[in-house]
């Protein structure tokens, strides 16, 4: 699994950080998503998928996800 | 009920699409059909009052999924064909074109439709902002206009006014409240919003209603307000709220009362569910029916409904969330604050244009709002979780 994020679409909700705090964070000044781990280990894939699903700005994309 | 063989989702916007995707994600291998009123593939609505309206984005950028991703969903899409009737017993839906689809489970995800102003029908220059077609039509009109009046002082009116102002138009916002979004966010934050708008050159007409649209030769020329003032305009935007799209369910036997009334599991009847803007479900944490018109709810409720269709049997207990962009300010709103709550600044400094406020009700914190402080607002959300996720104990009368 490879994660990409669209900073321009990100609305700073932080839903991804709530679900997968090992993978996502937010910038202090404007809340935009910070990708901590673009290729997380398998045990975090479910949380990452949920983060991508609930992202209110549809700003998280997953490649190579089975 | 056993796992259904065929799920029919009525509505192909964020909530409907998310339900379909969540079903697949949770292992549903049966037949999946989505019926959509609009001809476009599923798209995102928040950009319609912002990036699509301003022209910063091509409209295709608001599409929620690529064609490849939609194909991989292995679902049948019937687009541009609004649902016309539901037979609850048979769980079958007939469409405007006369097609009938029967399934084992039906998900109502038909969303909301923009209310229009009295006298708006047939008048050129009066617009709503709900669909991508609406947004593009308004953009086209604004590009040729000099003055716009936005009727409505809620979140859509405020965002649309900000976008139009940034496009260089003279903008006037008309509404009954003392400041934009007062009813939703309370006087403290609404006062900051009023200052933000006036500071950017938007004219606010507060505490007034629209009396009449003024027109000449079939085109709008302005508005007359309830206090008698007339404001000239080349374009008028109606942002006076929305109504749930439930007309097609009249006579179905479903309980329709400001949306499709559902139980705590978002179930409207045996095998019939509702999700997104149209769903008014029993929020057990709040102990009352709640209907949310926001983007986050569309996906979160979709996950809950998909799980419940597959037998997870879990109540839906979200901490509501929405955001809003107006000029250079981004608001994050967690929970359901109200104008009656007490407000306390818990982070930042309003004088410096960045702050977080907490809203307290009789039972404790009910809301958090970040003003240009997204991360800090999200961190304060933790203080709300119990209020929304612990089922409310019945209280003595």
Tab-separated table of C-alpha atoms in Angstrom:
chain	number	residue	atom	x	y	z
A	1	UNK	CA	0.000	0.000	0.000
A	2	UNK	CA	1.284	3.441	-0.955
A	3	UNK	CA	-0.477	6.553	0.378
A	4	UNK	CA	-0.587	9.931	-1.286
A	5	UNK	CA	-2.335	13.012	0.062
A	6	UNK	CA	-3.561	16.123	-1.745
A	7	UNK	CA	-2.653	19.011	0.509
A	8	UNK	CA	-4.694	21.430	-1.603
A	9	UNK	CA	-7.865	19.406	-1.019
A	10	UNK	CA	-7.233	18.769	2.679
A	11	UNK	CA	-9.669	20.690	4.893
A	12	UNK	CA	-7.798	20.066	8.129
A	13	UNK	CA	-10.538	17.996	9.753
A	14	UNK	CA	-8.040	15.655	11.347
A	15	UNK	CA	-10.329	12.634	10.985
A	16	UNK	CA	-7.367	10.682	9.596
A	17	UNK	CA	-5.269	11.516	12.672
A	18	UNK	CA	-8.057	10.313	14.945
A	19	UNK	CA	-8.196	6.967	13.149
A	20	UNK	CA	-4.532	6.363	12.243
A	21	UNK	CA	-2.286	8.564	14.408
A	22	UNK	CA	0.831	6.547	13.493
A	23	UNK	CA	0.349	7.371	9.828
A	24	UNK	CA	-1.125	10.888	9.752
A	25	UNK	CA	-0.564	14.129	11.607
A	26	UNK	CA	-1.534	17.775	11.053
A	27	UNK	CA	0.626	20.862	10.635
A	28	UNK	CA	0.511	23.102	13.677
A	29	UNK	CA	-0.202	26.335	11.821
A	30	UNK	CA	-2.901	25.421	9.316
A	31	UNK	CA	-3.943	21.871	10.193
A	32	UNK	CA	-3.079	20.444	6.774
A	33	UNK	CA	-2.327	16.726	6.717
A	34	UNK	CA	1.230	15.508	7.298
A	35	UNK	CA	1.973	12.017	6.043
A	36	UNK	CA	4.169	10.282	8.620
A	37	UNK	CA	4.407	6.941	6.841
A	38	UNK	CA	3.605	6.663	3.148
A	39	UNK	CA	4.001	2.894	3.110
A	40	UNK	CA	2.685	1.676	6.447
A	41	UNK	CA	2.934	-1.941	7.602
A	42	UNK	CA	0.054	-4.304	6.966
A	43	UNK	CA	-1.420	-4.109	10.457
A	44	UNK	CA	-2.234	-0.435	9.865
A	45	UNK	CA	-3.879	-0.884	6.467
A	46	UNK	CA	-7.435	-1.195	7.813
A	47	UNK	CA	-7.120	2.061	9.730
A	48	UNK	CA	-5.601	3.787	6.692
A	49	UNK	CA	-8.451	2.554	4.474
A	50	UNK	CA	-10.972	3.898	6.966
A	51	UNK	CA	-9.126	7.220	7.051
A	52	UNK	CA	-9.300	7.462	3.274
A	53	UNK	CA	-12.993	6.490	3.347
A	54	UNK	CA	-14.052	9.092	5.894
A	55	UNK	CA	-11.791	11.941	4.761
A	56	UNK	CA	-14.391	14.679	4.237
A	57	UNK	CA	-12.296	16.278	1.501
A	58	UNK	CA	-11.480	13.010	-0.308
A	59	UNK	CA	-7.812	14.017	-0.085
A	60	UNK	CA	-6.251	10.617	0.744
A	61	UNK	CA	-5.457	8.205	-2.081
A	62	UNK	CA	-4.250	4.632	-1.831
A	63	UNK	CA	-2.276	2.808	-4.514
A	64	UNK	CA	-1.462	-0.848	-4.650
A	65	UNK	CA	-4.180	-1.678	-2.146
A	66	UNK	CA	-5.734	-5.120	-2.558
B	1	UNK	CA	-31.775	-10.693	8.613
B	2	UNK	CA	-29.187	-12.635	6.646
B	3	UNK	CA	-26.724	-10.857	4.391
B	4	UNK	CA	-28.723	-9.520	1.453
B	5	UNK	CA	-28.098	-10.697	-2.081
B	6	UNK	CA	-28.849	-7.356	-3.723
B	7	UNK	CA	-28.500	-3.878	-2.225
B	8	UNK	CA	-30.104	-0.934	-3.981
B	9	UNK	CA	-28.787	2.513	-3.067
B	10	UNK	CA	-31.045	5.391	-4.097
B	11	UNK	CA	-28.759	8.381	-4.440
B	12	UNK	CA	-25.313	8.466	-6.046
B	13	UNK	CA	-23.668	11.342	-4.250
B	14	UNK	CA	-21.257	11.155	-1.300
B	15	UNK	CA	-23.543	9.217	1.046
B	16	UNK	CA	-24.785	6.743	-1.539
B	17	UNK	CA	-21.374	6.102	-3.047
B	18	UNK	CA	-19.777	5.747	0.396
B	19	UNK	CA	-22.415	3.199	1.393
B	20	UNK	CA	-21.667	1.142	-1.696
B	21	UNK	CA	-17.924	1.355	-1.128
B	22	UNK	CA	-18.234	0.459	2.542
B	23	UNK	CA	-20.360	-2.573	1.679
B	24	UNK	CA	-17.643	-3.839	-0.646
B	25	UNK	CA	-14.931	-2.990	1.868
B	26	UNK	CA	-16.767	-5.035	4.479
B	27	UNK	CA	-16.882	-8.021	2.150
B	28	UNK	CA	-20.292	-7.729	0.514
B	29	UNK	CA	-20.070	-9.757	-2.699
B	30	UNK	CA	-23.669	-9.499	-3.856
B	31	UNK	CA	-25.308	-7.333	-6.467
B	32	UNK	CA	-25.078	-3.585	-5.990
B	33	UNK	CA	-27.165	-0.958	-7.791
B	34	UNK	CA	-27.033	2.832	-7.442
B	35	UNK	CA	-29.750	5.131	-8.775
B	36	UNK	CA	-28.829	8.792	-9.190
B	37	UNK	CA	-30.985	11.776	-10.135
B	38	UNK	CA	-28.120	13.717	-11.671
B	39	UNK	CA	-26.348	12.626	-14.868
B	40	UNK	CA	-22.800	13.211	-13.576
B	41	UNK	CA	-20.716	10.529	-11.884
B	42	UNK	CA	-20.551	11.042	-8.098
B	43	UNK	CA	-19.041	14.387	-7.128
B	44	UNK	CA	-18.243	16.346	-4.011
B	45	UNK	CA	-20.451	19.281	-3.026
B	46	UNK	CA	-18.357	21.379	-0.602
B	47	UNK	CA	-16.241	22.810	-3.468
B	48	UNK	CA	-19.401	24.039	-5.260
B	49	UNK	CA	-19.585	27.208	-3.149
B	50	UNK	CA	-15.797	27.622	-3.122
B	51	UNK	CA	-13.266	26.192	-5.613
B	52	UNK	CA	-15.711	25.346	-8.413
B	53	UNK	CA	-17.572	28.637	-8.037
B	54	UNK	CA	-14.362	30.679	-7.979
B	55	UNK	CA	-12.937	28.803	-10.958
B	56	UNK	CA	-9.889	27.617	-8.985
B	57	UNK	CA	-10.881	24.054	-9.880
B	58	UNK	CA	-12.189	22.577	-13.082
B	59	UNK	CA	-15.500	20.938	-12.158
B	60	UNK	CA	-14.087	17.481	-12.926
B	61	UNK	CA	-11.732	17.907	-9.990
B	62	UNK	CA	-14.726	17.691	-7.675
B	63	UNK	CA	-15.503	14.185	-8.926
B	64	UNK	CA	-15.234	11.789	-6.022
B	65	UNK	CA	-13.713	8.841	-7.868
B	66	UNK	CA	-12.002	8.100	-11.149
B	67	UNK	CA	-13.751	5.925	-13.705
B	68	UNK	CA	-11.352	3.081	-12.900
B	69	UNK	CA	-12.230	3.190	-9.215
B	70	UNK	CA	-15.956	3.268	-9.992
B	71	UNK	CA	-15.568	0.329	-12.373
B	72	UNK	CA	-13.737	-1.647	-9.689
B	73	UNK	CA	-16.736	-1.199	-7.381
B	74	UNK	CA	-18.605	-3.665	-9.581
B	75	UNK	CA	-21.872	-1.804	-9.201
B	76	UNK	CA	-24.570	-0.908	-11.689
B	77	UNK	CA	-25.127	2.870	-11.937
B	78	UNK	CA	-28.449	4.190	-13.203
B	79	UNK	CA	-27.691	7.916	-13.464
B	80	UNK	CA	-29.844	10.825	-14.605
B	81	UNK	CA	-32.972	8.923	-13.641
B	82	UNK	CA	-34.544	10.134	-10.371
B	83	UNK	CA	-36.335	7.666	-8.143
B	84	UNK	CA	-40.089	8.151	-8.273
B	85	UNK	CA	-41.564	5.683	-5.784
B	86	UNK	CA	-40.640	3.060	-3.190
B	87	UNK	CA	-42.598	-0.084	-2.404
B	88	UNK	CA	-41.421	-0.853	1.132
B	89	UNK	CA	-42.941	-4.349	1.267
B	90	UNK	CA	-41.253	-5.465	-1.931
B	91	UNK	CA	-38.229	-3.218	-1.471
B	92	UNK	CA	-38.549	-2.071	-5.034
B	93	UNK	CA	-37.942	1.371	-6.460
B	94	UNK	CA	-39.372	2.747	-9.673
B	95	UNK	CA	-37.723	5.630	-11.458
B	96	UNK	CA	-38.895	8.597	-13.490
B	97	UNK	CA	-38.089	6.745	-16.712
B	98	UNK	CA	-40.260	3.796	-15.669
B	99	UNK	CA	-37.510	1.370	-14.658
B	100	UNK	CA	-38.228	-0.763	-11.577
B	101	UNK	CA	-35.456	-2.291	-9.470
B	102	UNK	CA	-36.132	-4.726	-6.628
B	103	UNK	CA	-33.589	-5.646	-3.964
B	104	UNK	CA	-33.192	-7.252	-0.552
B	105	UNK	CA	-32.134	-3.997	1.061
B	106	UNK	CA	-32.838	-0.416	-0.014
B	107	UNK	CA	-30.751	2.548	1.136
B	108	UNK	CA	-32.342	5.976	0.819
B	109	UNK	CA	-29.567	8.494	0.080
B	110	UNK	CA	-31.464	11.093	-1.937
B	111	UNK	CA	-30.085	14.079	-0.042
B	112	UNK	CA	-31.614	17.523	0.028
B	113	UNK	CA	-32.779	20.107	-2.446
B	114	UNK	CA	-32.292	23.856	-2.252
B	115	UNK	CA	-35.296	25.938	-1.248
B	116	UNK	CA	-36.187	28.710	-3.629
B	117	UNK	CA	-37.472	32.215	-3.077
B	118	UNK	CA	-41.071	33.246	-3.729
B	119	UNK	CA	-41.167	34.639	-7.246
B	120	UNK	CA	-37.847	33.051	-8.237
B	121	UNK	CA	-39.277	30.624	-10.772
B	122	UNK	CA	-38.745	31.807	-14.322
B	123	UNK	CA	-36.769	34.870	-13.275
B	124	UNK	CA	-33.317	35.246	-14.863
B	125	UNK	CA	-30.423	36.046	-12.563
B	126	UNK	CA	-31.675	34.210	-9.463
B	127	UNK	CA	-29.604	31.185	-8.501
B	128	UNK	CA	-29.276	28.417	-5.942
B	129	UNK	CA	-26.103	26.444	-5.147
B	130	UNK	CA	-26.730	22.753	-4.724
B	131	UNK	CA	-25.594	20.878	-7.837
B	132	UNK	CA	-22.542	21.248	-10.031
B	133	UNK	CA	-24.832	22.620	-12.742
B	134	UNK	CA	-26.070	25.261	-10.268
B	135	UNK	CA	-22.520	26.228	-9.341
B	136	UNK	CA	-21.389	26.581	-12.956
B	137	UNK	CA	-24.489	28.581	-13.874
B	138	UNK	CA	-23.882	30.936	-10.951
B	139	UNK	CA	-20.202	31.264	-11.851
B	140	UNK	CA	-21.110	32.175	-15.405
B	141	UNK	CA	-23.570	34.791	-14.146
B	142	UNK	CA	-21.132	36.260	-11.615
B	143	UNK	CA	-18.474	36.691	-14.300
B	144	UNK	CA	-20.823	39.084	-16.119
B	145	UNK	CA	-22.205	40.785	-13.009
B	146	UNK	CA	-21.150	43.696	-10.838
B	147	UNK	CA	-23.484	43.414	-7.856
B	148	UNK	CA	-24.795	40.309	-6.121
B	149	UNK	CA	-27.219	39.936	-3.241
B	150	UNK	CA	-27.022	36.715	-1.240
B	151	UNK	CA	-30.294	35.957	0.511
B	152	UNK	CA	-29.460	33.767	3.493
B	153	UNK	CA	-27.045	34.153	6.402
B	154	UNK	CA	-26.180	30.515	7.078
B	155	UNK	CA	-23.000	28.703	6.137
B	156	UNK	CA	-23.789	28.450	2.416
B	157	UNK	CA	-24.745	32.108	2.162
B	158	UNK	CA	-21.604	33.175	4.020
B	159	UNK	CA	-19.305	30.996	1.892
B	160	UNK	CA	-20.943	32.050	-1.361
B	161	UNK	CA	-20.695	35.709	-0.385
B	162	UNK	CA	-17.001	35.333	0.418
B	163	UNK	CA	-16.289	33.610	-2.895
B	164	UNK	CA	-18.201	36.232	-4.883
B	165	UNK	CA	-16.393	39.037	-3.053
B	166	UNK	CA	-13.031	37.446	-3.832
B	167	UNK	CA	-14.135	37.353	-7.482
B	168	UNK	CA	-14.378	41.139	-7.283
B	169	UNK	CA	-18.118	41.672	-7.026
B	170	UNK	CA	-20.015	44.056	-4.806
B	171	UNK	CA	-21.682	41.688	-2.363
B	172	UNK	CA	-24.564	42.148	0.043
B	173	UNK	CA	-25.771	39.435	2.427
B	174	UNK	CA	-29.361	39.587	3.649
B	175	UNK	CA	-30.668	37.574	6.578
B	176	UNK	CA	-32.819	37.568	9.699
B	177	UNK	CA	-30.029	36.932	12.212
B	178	UNK	CA	-27.967	39.615	14.014
B	179	UNK	CA	-24.840	38.190	12.306
B	180	UNK	CA	-24.079	35.305	9.903
B	181	UNK	CA	-24.554	31.851	11.456
B	182	UNK	CA	-25.656	33.204	14.848
B	183	UNK	CA	-28.193	30.441	15.358
B	184	UNK	CA	-25.647	27.747	14.605
B	185	UNK	CA	-22.484	29.143	16.210
B	186	UNK	CA	-23.708	31.660	18.750
B	187	UNK	CA	-23.194	35.429	18.973
B	188	UNK	CA	-19.474	35.355	19.838
B	189	UNK	CA	-18.255	33.543	16.736
B	190	UNK	CA	-20.983	35.062	14.553
B	191	UNK	CA	-19.748	38.501	15.595
B	192	UNK	CA	-16.270	37.579	14.370
B	193	UNK	CA	-17.771	36.331	11.113
B	194	UNK	CA	-19.649	39.606	10.662
B	195	UNK	CA	-16.412	41.539	11.213
B	196	UNK	CA	-14.586	39.245	8.776
B	197	UNK	CA	-17.174	39.872	6.067
B	198	UNK	CA	-17.514	43.605	6.558
B	199	UNK	CA	-13.732	43.906	6.815
B	200	UNK	CA	-13.525	42.328	3.384
B	201	UNK	CA	-16.081	44.722	1.956
B	202	UNK	CA	-19.230	42.617	2.133
B	203	UNK	CA	-22.359	44.576	3.003
B	204	UNK	CA	-24.463	42.909	5.697
B	205	UNK	CA	-28.182	43.573	6.071
B	206	UNK	CA	-28.992	41.853	9.360
B	207	UNK	CA	-32.305	41.320	11.073
B	208	UNK	CA	-34.250	41.643	7.843
B	209	UNK	CA	-36.144	39.323	5.565
B	210	UNK	CA	-36.637	39.398	1.844
B	211	UNK	CA	-39.854	41.174	1.023
B	212	UNK	CA	-39.746	40.788	-2.762
B	213	UNK	CA	-37.503	40.149	-5.710
B	214	UNK	CA	-37.440	43.149	-8.036
B	215	UNK	CA	-37.312	42.530	-11.755
B	216	UNK	CA	-37.585	44.040	-15.159
B	217	UNK	CA	-38.287	42.205	-18.421
B	218	UNK	CA	-37.967	38.824	-16.722
B	219	UNK	CA	-34.571	39.505	-15.164
B	220	UNK	CA	-33.869	40.251	-11.516
B	221	UNK	CA	-32.782	43.811	-10.748
B	222	UNK	CA	-32.558	43.649	-6.967
B	223	UNK	CA	-34.408	42.926	-3.770
B	224	UNK	CA	-36.748	44.783	-1.482
B	225	UNK	CA	-36.199	44.046	2.207
B	226	UNK	CA	-38.711	43.806	5.052
B	227	UNK	CA	-37.583	47.211	6.364
B	228	UNK	CA	-38.373	48.789	3.007
B	229	UNK	CA	-34.803	49.156	1.740
B	230	UNK	CA	-34.176	48.255	-1.892
B	231	UNK	CA	-30.808	46.811	-2.878
B	232	UNK	CA	-29.897	46.659	-6.567
B	233	UNK	CA	-28.351	43.456	-7.917
B	234	UNK	CA	-27.499	41.820	-11.238
B	235	UNK	CA	-27.518	38.416	-9.554
B	236	UNK	CA	-29.400	37.139	-6.508
B	237	UNK	CA	-28.381	33.924	-4.754
B	238	UNK	CA	-30.972	32.066	-2.693
B	239	UNK	CA	-29.169	30.375	0.197
B	240	UNK	CA	-32.146	29.929	2.492
B	241	UNK	CA	-31.672	26.293	3.358
B	242	UNK	CA	-32.638	22.971	1.938
B	243	UNK	CA	-35.420	20.436	2.206
B	244	UNK	CA	-34.922	16.668	2.363
B	245	UNK	CA	-35.689	14.944	-0.952
B	246	UNK	CA	-38.538	12.781	0.267
B	247	UNK	CA	-41.341	13.736	-2.131
B	248	UNK	CA	-40.777	10.473	-3.973
B	249	UNK	CA	-41.450	8.576	-0.729
B	250	UNK	CA	-44.893	10.073	-0.133
B	251	UNK	CA	-47.342	7.223	0.321
B	252	UNK	CA	-44.560	4.668	0.885
B	253	UNK	CA	-45.501	4.275	4.537
B	254	UNK	CA	-42.101	5.479	5.757
B	255	UNK	CA	-42.199	8.017	8.578
B	256	UNK	CA	-41.347	11.329	6.879
B	257	UNK	CA	-40.785	14.282	9.194
B	258	UNK	CA	-38.014	16.662	8.145
B	259	UNK	CA	-36.299	13.689	6.500
B	260	UNK	CA	-36.652	9.936	6.667
B	261	UNK	CA	-37.143	9.099	10.341
B	262	UNK	CA	-34.951	6.185	11.408
B	263	UNK	CA	-34.084	4.259	14.539
B	264	UNK	CA	-30.674	4.403	16.217
B	265	UNK	CA	-29.329	2.003	13.577
B	266	UNK	CA	-30.455	4.270	10.711
B	267	UNK	CA	-33.165	1.812	9.749
B	268	UNK	CA	-36.425	3.284	8.459
B	269	UNK	CA	-38.280	-0.008	7.981
B	270	UNK	CA	-37.421	-3.676	7.664
B	271	UNK	CA	-34.746	-3.788	4.964
B	272	UNK	CA	-34.933	-0.025	4.337
B	273	UNK	CA	-32.205	2.332	5.558
B	274	UNK	CA	-31.406	6.006	5.203
B	275	UNK	CA	-28.070	7.782	5.077
B	276	UNK	CA	-26.674	11.276	4.637
B	277	UNK	CA	-28.509	14.601	4.481
B	278	UNK	CA	-31.920	12.945	4.090
B	279	UNK	CA	-31.662	10.697	7.180
B	280	UNK	CA	-33.102	11.808	10.511
B	281	UNK	CA	-32.061	9.152	12.947
B	282	UNK	CA	-32.198	8.686	16.701
B	283	UNK	CA	-28.814	9.759	18.078
B	284	UNK	CA	-28.608	7.816	21.331
B	285	UNK	CA	-25.928	10.065	22.800
B	286	UNK	CA	-28.157	13.108	22.410
B	287	UNK	CA	-31.354	11.200	23.086
B	288	UNK	CA	-33.171	12.790	20.171
B	289	UNK	CA	-33.637	12.693	16.436
B	290	UNK	CA	-30.868	14.385	14.501
B	291	UNK	CA	-30.413	15.182	10.813
B	292	UNK	CA	-27.071	16.532	9.678
B	293	UNK	CA	-26.402	18.338	6.414
B	294	UNK	CA	-22.670	17.942	6.215
B	295	UNK	CA	-20.059	16.129	4.241
B	296	UNK	CA	-18.475	14.155	7.056
B	297	UNK	CA	-21.772	12.693	8.136
B	298	UNK	CA	-22.355	11.361	4.642
B	299	UNK	CA	-19.327	9.069	4.851
B	300	UNK	CA	-19.454	8.215	8.539
B	301	UNK	CA	-23.132	7.339	8.450
B	302	UNK	CA	-22.521	5.343	5.285
B	303	UNK	CA	-20.003	3.173	7.142
B	304	UNK	CA	-22.539	2.607	9.917
B	305	UNK	CA	-25.374	1.770	7.528
B	306	UNK	CA	-23.226	-0.586	5.463
B	307	UNK	CA	-22.206	-2.390	8.633
B	308	UNK	CA	-25.776	-2.653	9.865
B	309	UNK	CA	-27.007	-3.973	6.518
B	310	UNK	CA	-24.439	-6.738	6.967
B	311	UNK	CA	-25.610	-7.452	10.522
B	312	UNK	CA	-23.182	-5.483	12.693
B	313	UNK	CA	-26.137	-4.166	14.713
B	314	UNK	CA	-24.438	-1.011	15.986
B	315	UNK	CA	-26.085	2.319	16.800
B	316	UNK	CA	-24.704	5.359	14.979
B	317	UNK	CA	-23.173	7.739	17.526
B	318	UNK	CA	-20.991	10.296	15.757
B	319	UNK	CA	-19.395	13.440	17.078
B	320	UNK	CA	-20.697	15.693	14.265
B	321	UNK	CA	-18.152	17.744	12.345
B	322	UNK	CA	-18.138	20.304	9.583
B	323	UNK	CA	-15.763	22.901	8.291
B	324	UNK	CA	-16.207	26.153	6.420
B	325	UNK	CA	-13.867	28.348	4.404
B	326	UNK	CA	-14.639	32.077	4.280
B	327	UNK	CA	-11.970	34.457	2.986
B	328	UNK	CA	-8.720	33.437	4.705
B	329	UNK	CA	-10.504	31.860	7.662
B	330	UNK	CA	-11.118	28.159	8.031
B	331	UNK	CA	-13.603	27.109	10.692
B	332	UNK	CA	-13.647	23.634	12.205
B	333	UNK	CA	-16.798	22.778	14.139
B	334	UNK	CA	-17.045	19.636	16.257
B	335	UNK	CA	-20.281	18.691	17.991
B	336	UNK	CA	-23.586	20.537	17.734
B	337	UNK	CA	-23.160	23.902	19.445
B	338	UNK	CA	-26.078	26.269	19.817
B	339	UNK	CA	-26.599	29.952	20.430
B	340	UNK	CA	-27.685	29.188	24.030
B	341	UNK	CA	-24.356	27.617	25.038
B	342	UNK	CA	-21.791	29.504	27.060
B	343	UNK	CA	-18.594	30.074	25.126
B	344	UNK	CA	-15.048	30.039	26.429
B	345	UNK	CA	-11.833	30.672	24.515
B	346	UNK	CA	-9.617	27.693	25.343
B	347	UNK	CA	-6.744	28.237	22.913
B	348	UNK	CA	-5.243	31.090	20.946
B	349	UNK	CA	-6.413	34.687	20.979
B	350	UNK	CA	-9.337	36.183	19.058
B	351	UNK	CA	-7.414	39.468	18.821
B	352	UNK	CA	-4.723	37.645	16.858
B	353	UNK	CA	-7.205	35.940	14.555
B	354	UNK	CA	-6.561	32.371	15.721
B	355	UNK	CA	-8.515	30.712	18.494
B	356	UNK	CA	-10.461	27.720	19.716
B	357	UNK	CA	-13.688	28.089	21.663
B	358	UNK	CA	-15.540	25.470	23.670
B	359	UNK	CA	-19.323	25.493	23.927
B	360	UNK	CA	-20.790	24.331	27.220
B	361	UNK	CA	-24.354	23.238	27.811
B	362	UNK	CA	-26.051	22.238	31.086
B	363	UNK	CA	-24.361	18.810	30.995
B	364	UNK	CA	-20.900	20.008	30.032
B	365	UNK	CA	-19.035	20.553	26.759
B	366	UNK	CA	-21.131	20.077	23.609
B	367	UNK	CA	-19.036	21.750	20.931
B	368	UNK	CA	-15.603	22.971	19.884
B	369	UNK	CA	-14.869	25.525	17.187
B	370	UNK	CA	-11.497	26.333	15.706
B	371	UNK	CA	-10.935	29.668	13.970
B	372	UNK	CA	-7.813	29.209	11.849
B	373	UNK	CA	-6.639	26.581	14.382
B	374	UNK	CA	-7.593	23.189	12.897
B	375	UNK	CA	-5.188	20.943	14.729
B	376	UNK	CA	-5.806	22.527	18.105
B	377	UNK	CA	-9.582	22.311	17.590
B	378	UNK	CA	-9.296	18.628	16.752
B	379	UNK	CA	-7.319	18.025	19.958
B	380	UNK	CA	-10.107	19.666	22.002
B	381	UNK	CA	-12.651	17.385	20.335
B	382	UNK	CA	-11.582	14.685	22.806
B	383	UNK	CA	-13.529	16.523	25.500
B	384	UNK	CA	-16.786	15.988	23.603
B	385	UNK	CA	-16.595	12.287	22.911
B	386	UNK	CA	-18.418	11.110	26.034
B	387	UNK	CA	-21.272	13.529	25.459
B	388	UNK	CA	-21.964	12.043	22.033
B	389	UNK	CA	-21.075	8.392	22.473
B	390	UNK	CA	-22.552	7.551	25.879
B	391	UNK	CA	-26.244	6.754	25.523
B	392	UNK	CA	-28.204	9.357	27.429
B	393	UNK	CA	-29.696	8.105	30.685
B	394	UNK	CA	-33.383	8.900	30.963
B	395	UNK	CA	-33.813	11.748	33.428
B	396	UNK	CA	-36.586	12.088	35.959
B	397	UNK	CA	-39.316	14.470	34.830
